[in-house]
mmCIF file of C-alpha atoms and ligand atoms in Angstrom:
data_model
loop_
_atom_site.group_PDB
_atom_site.id
_atom_site.type_symbol
_atom_site.label_atom_id
_atom_site.label_comp_id
_atom_site.label_asym_id
_atom_site.label_seq_id
_atom_site.Cartn_x
_atom_site.Cartn_y
_atom_site.Cartn_z
ATOM 1 C CA MET S 162 152.696 130.317 125.085
ATOM 2 C CA PRO S 163 152.239 131.156 121.610
ATOM 3 C CA VAL S 164 149.249 129.596 119.344
ATOM 4 C CA ASP S 165 150.571 126.276 118.395
ATOM 5 C CA SER S 166 149.999 124.776 114.780
ATOM 6 C CA ALA S 167 146.899 122.452 116.211
ATOM 7 C CA THR S 168 145.198 125.649 116.205
ATOM 8 C CA ILE S 169 145.994 127.726 113.793
ATOM 9 C CA ASP S 170 144.789 123.959 111.686
ATOM 10 C CA ALA S 171 141.214 124.269 113.659
ATOM 11 C CA LEU S 172 141.102 127.909 113.465
ATOM 12 C CA ASN S 173 141.780 128.076 109.770
ATOM 13 C CA ALA S 174 139.291 125.237 109.757
ATOM 14 C CA GLN S 175 136.818 127.079 111.869
ATOM 15 C CA MET S 176 137.112 130.575 108.811
ATOM 16 C CA GLY S 177 135.716 127.936 105.898
ATOM 17 C CA ARG S 178 132.927 126.937 108.714
ATOM 18 C CA GLU S 179 132.030 130.782 108.611
ATOM 19 C CA LEU S 180 132.622 131.176 104.828
ATOM 20 C CA GLU S 181 130.247 128.031 104.213
ATOM 21 C CA ALA S 182 127.832 129.973 106.976
ATOM 22 C CA HIS S 183 128.492 132.991 103.961
ATOM 23 C CA LEU S 184 126.918 131.314 101.822
ATOM 24 C CA GLN S 185 124.319 128.961 103.222
ATOM 25 C CA TYR S 186 122.521 131.877 103.566
ATOM 26 C CA LEU S 187 123.465 133.461 100.516
ATOM 27 C CA SER S 188 121.438 130.331 99.601
ATOM 28 C CA VAL S 189 118.843 131.187 101.837
ATOM 29 C CA SER S 190 118.033 134.464 100.726
ATOM 30 C CA SER S 191 118.142 134.603 97.249
ATOM 31 C CA TRP S 192 115.670 130.785 97.873
ATOM 32 C CA PHE S 193 113.490 133.245 99.189
ATOM 33 C CA ASP S 194 113.762 136.086 96.842
ATOM 34 C CA ALA S 195 112.689 133.687 94.626
ATOM 35 C CA GLU S 196 109.694 133.337 96.793
ATOM 36 C CA GLY S 197 108.944 137.325 96.983
ATOM 37 C CA LEU S 198 110.024 137.031 99.794
ATOM 38 C CA PRO S 199 111.397 139.946 100.248
ATOM 39 C CA GLU S 200 112.226 141.200 103.893
ATOM 40 C CA LEU S 201 112.998 137.491 104.622
ATOM 41 C CA LYS S 202 115.601 138.075 102.135
ATOM 42 C CA ARG S 203 116.812 141.239 103.583
ATOM 43 C CA PHE S 204 116.916 139.238 107.256
ATOM 44 C CA PHE S 205 118.957 136.386 105.174
ATOM 45 C CA ALA S 206 121.080 138.286 102.852
ATOM 46 C CA ALA S 207 122.485 140.094 106.731
ATOM 47 C CA GLN S 208 123.296 137.522 108.080
ATOM 48 C CA ALA S 209 125.154 136.609 105.291
ATOM 49 C CA ALA S 210 126.719 139.021 105.872
ATOM 50 C CA GLU S 211 127.412 138.820 109.859
ATOM 51 C CA GLU S 212 129.138 135.204 109.035
ATOM 52 C CA HIS S 213 132.041 136.690 105.914
ATOM 53 C CA GLU S 214 133.309 139.242 108.513
ATOM 54 C CA HIS S 215 133.082 136.547 111.290
ATOM 55 C CA ALA S 216 135.508 134.100 108.888
ATOM 56 C CA MET S 217 137.411 137.905 107.936
ATOM 57 C CA ARG S 218 137.749 137.821 112.314
ATOM 58 C CA PHE S 219 139.062 134.495 111.987
ATOM 59 C CA LEU S 220 141.228 135.477 109.039
ATOM 60 C CA GLU S 221 142.680 138.120 110.621
ATOM 61 C CA TYR S 222 143.503 136.643 113.834
ATOM 62 C CA VAL S 223 145.511 134.201 112.174
ATOM 63 C CA GLN S 224 147.465 136.151 110.547
ATOM 64 C CA ASP S 225 147.992 138.704 113.886
ATOM 65 C CA VAL S 226 149.617 135.091 115.633
ATOM 66 C CA GLY S 227 151.526 134.245 112.498
ATOM 67 C CA GLY S 228 149.554 132.401 111.119
ATOM 68 C CA PRO S 229 149.751 129.907 108.457
ATOM 69 C CA VAL S 230 146.386 131.305 106.977
ATOM 70 C CA VAL S 231 144.877 127.873 104.850
ATOM 71 C CA ILE S 232 141.866 129.034 103.450
ATOM 72 C CA PRO S 233 139.735 125.465 103.104
ATOM 73 C CA SER S 234 137.911 123.768 99.999
ATOM 74 C CA LEU S 235 134.402 124.779 100.278
ATOM 75 C CA ALA S 236 131.170 122.877 100.456
ATOM 76 C CA ALA S 237 129.045 123.793 97.780
ATOM 77 C CA PRO S 238 125.085 125.359 99.733
ATOM 78 C CA LYS S 239 122.073 123.895 99.185
ATOM 79 C CA PRO S 240 120.398 125.409 96.679
ATOM 80 C CA THR S 241 116.481 125.033 97.341
ATOM 81 C CA PHE S 242 113.971 124.293 100.202
ATOM 82 C CA GLU S 243 110.997 122.570 100.379
ATOM 83 C CA SER S 244 108.831 125.176 102.380
ATOM 84 C CA ALA S 245 110.348 128.223 104.558
ATOM 85 C CA GLU S 246 110.379 126.076 107.605
ATOM 86 C CA GLU S 247 112.807 123.609 105.623
ATOM 87 C CA ALA S 248 115.290 126.662 105.096
ATOM 88 C CA VAL S 249 114.623 128.417 109.442
ATOM 89 C CA GLY S 250 114.983 124.844 110.196
ATOM 90 C CA ALA S 251 118.486 124.196 108.565
ATOM 91 C CA ALA S 252 119.704 128.167 109.656
ATOM 92 C CA LEU S 253 118.371 126.768 113.034
ATOM 93 C CA GLU S 254 120.697 123.678 112.387
ATOM 94 C CA TRP S 255 124.450 125.058 110.886
ATOM 95 C CA GLU S 256 124.342 127.667 114.069
ATOM 96 C CA LYS S 257 123.524 124.630 116.928
ATOM 97 C CA GLN S 258 126.476 122.878 114.202
ATOM 98 C CA VAL S 259 128.884 126.392 114.932
ATOM 99 C CA THR S 260 128.499 125.909 118.062
ATOM 100 C CA GLU S 261 129.904 123.297 118.865
ATOM 101 C CA HIS S 262 132.399 124.122 116.574
ATOM 102 C CA ILE S 263 133.283 127.089 118.795
ATOM 103 C CA ASP S 264 132.910 125.229 121.864
ATOM 104 C CA ARG S 265 135.561 122.710 120.860
ATOM 105 C CA LEU S 266 137.539 125.304 119.020
ATOM 106 C CA MET S 267 137.631 127.102 123.041
ATOM 107 C CA ASP S 268 138.260 123.730 125.002
ATOM 108 C CA LEU S 269 141.671 123.622 122.217
ATOM 109 C CA ALA S 270 142.637 127.166 123.853
ATOM 110 C CA LEU S 271 141.558 126.537 127.593
ATOM 111 C CA ALA S 272 143.637 123.227 127.809
ATOM 112 C CA ARG S 273 147.148 124.910 125.957
ATOM 113 C CA ASN S 274 146.442 127.678 128.292
ATOM 114 C CA ASP S 275 145.962 129.702 124.962
ATOM 115 C CA HIS S 276 144.674 132.924 126.756
ATOM 116 C CA ALA S 277 144.811 134.352 123.589
ATOM 117 C CA THR S 278 142.693 132.843 121.874
ATOM 118 C CA SER S 279 140.388 131.865 124.080
ATOM 119 C CA THR S 280 140.329 135.399 124.343
ATOM 120 C CA PHE S 281 139.170 135.560 120.931
ATOM 121 C CA LEU S 282 137.093 132.701 121.186
ATOM 122 C CA GLN S 283 134.760 133.809 123.311
ATOM 123 C CA TRP S 284 132.916 136.608 121.603
ATOM 124 C CA PHE S 285 132.264 134.532 119.011
ATOM 125 C CA VAL S 286 130.395 132.261 122.070
ATOM 126 C CA THR S 287 129.108 135.324 123.230
ATOM 127 C CA GLU S 288 126.958 135.867 119.585
ATOM 128 C CA GLN S 289 126.067 132.009 119.416
ATOM 129 C CA VAL S 290 124.438 132.570 121.880
ATOM 130 C CA GLU S 291 121.988 134.738 119.577
ATOM 131 C CA GLU S 292 122.706 133.829 116.889
ATOM 132 C CA VAL S 293 120.550 130.021 118.228
ATOM 133 C CA ALA S 294 118.127 132.036 120.314
ATOM 134 C CA THR S 295 116.707 134.271 117.029
ATOM 135 C CA MET S 296 117.009 130.848 114.267
ATOM 136 C CA GLU S 297 114.884 129.571 117.143
ATOM 137 C CA GLN S 298 112.511 131.498 117.231
ATOM 138 C CA MET S 299 112.190 132.495 113.440
ATOM 139 C CA LEU S 300 111.426 128.955 113.432
ATOM 140 C CA GLN S 301 108.739 129.170 116.038
ATOM 141 C CA VAL S 302 107.216 132.446 114.422
ATOM 142 C CA THR S 303 107.898 129.882 110.780
ATOM 143 C CA ARG S 304 105.727 126.998 112.533
ATOM 144 C CA ARG S 305 102.626 129.294 113.707
ATOM 145 C CA VAL S 306 102.280 130.729 110.524
ATOM 146 C CA GLY S 307 101.961 127.947 108.290
ATOM 147 C CA GLU S 308 103.336 127.730 104.489
ATOM 148 C CA GLY S 309 100.145 129.714 103.764
ATOM 149 C CA ASN S 310 100.562 132.621 105.862
ATOM 150 C CA LEU S 311 104.071 134.146 105.271
ATOM 151 C CA MET S 312 103.049 137.623 104.328
ATOM 152 C CA LEU S 313 102.449 137.568 108.628
ATOM 153 C CA LEU S 314 106.160 136.004 108.631
ATOM 154 C CA GLU S 315 107.624 139.205 106.787
ATOM 155 C CA ASP S 316 106.143 141.328 109.186
ATOM 156 C CA TYR S 317 107.365 139.414 111.758
ATOM 157 C CA VAL S 318 110.550 139.675 110.504
ATOM 158 C CA ALA S 319 109.956 143.952 109.421
ATOM 159 C CA ARG S 320 108.679 144.674 113.222
ATOM 160 C CA SER S 321 110.675 141.735 115.477
ATOM 161 C CA VAL S 322 113.965 140.553 114.000
ATOM 162 C CA PRO S 323 116.233 143.421 114.387
ATOM 163 C CA ALA S 324 118.253 143.426 110.796
ATOM 164 C CA PRO S 325 122.145 141.654 112.364
ATOM 165 C CA GLU S 326 124.579 144.262 113.084
HETATM 166 FE FE1 FEO D 513 129.331 132.718 112.229
HETATM 167 FE FE2 FEO D 513 126.110 132.274 113.266
HETATM 168 O O1 FEO D 513 127.805 131.442 113.124
#
């Protein structure tokens, strides 16, 4: 069955959330840059690029199924953080929220027997498992090293966290 207008609206809304995630990660990356932590800057800049790619996947899918593409207004990202733990914790919370939204979108597609959209969304379901796991581990390590030893977190990111694809 064709993709209906309520699904198009929901896909456009998710495109907006992915763009907001892109901006939020740019903000986190810049905060780590200002803190003099180049590996964390690199990691979150790569994460920002990945979120932009996610948004483009939604945009192109909406184009392919006939649109219309409607880019929503975007919330300004949080500009600063009190600590590395707060910045990484915020990233984990965003990823959990994105997972929830992707799951609701999948529910919508399945309820409508919209096989094209559910197949499109499957990639995001898998991706979110990886993204949440990465941020959970990053938060765990951030807490373990403590704010006074963030060079150890730099080492961890350099050695253990692959740059997002
Ligand atoms: Fe595109 Fe990290 O969610």
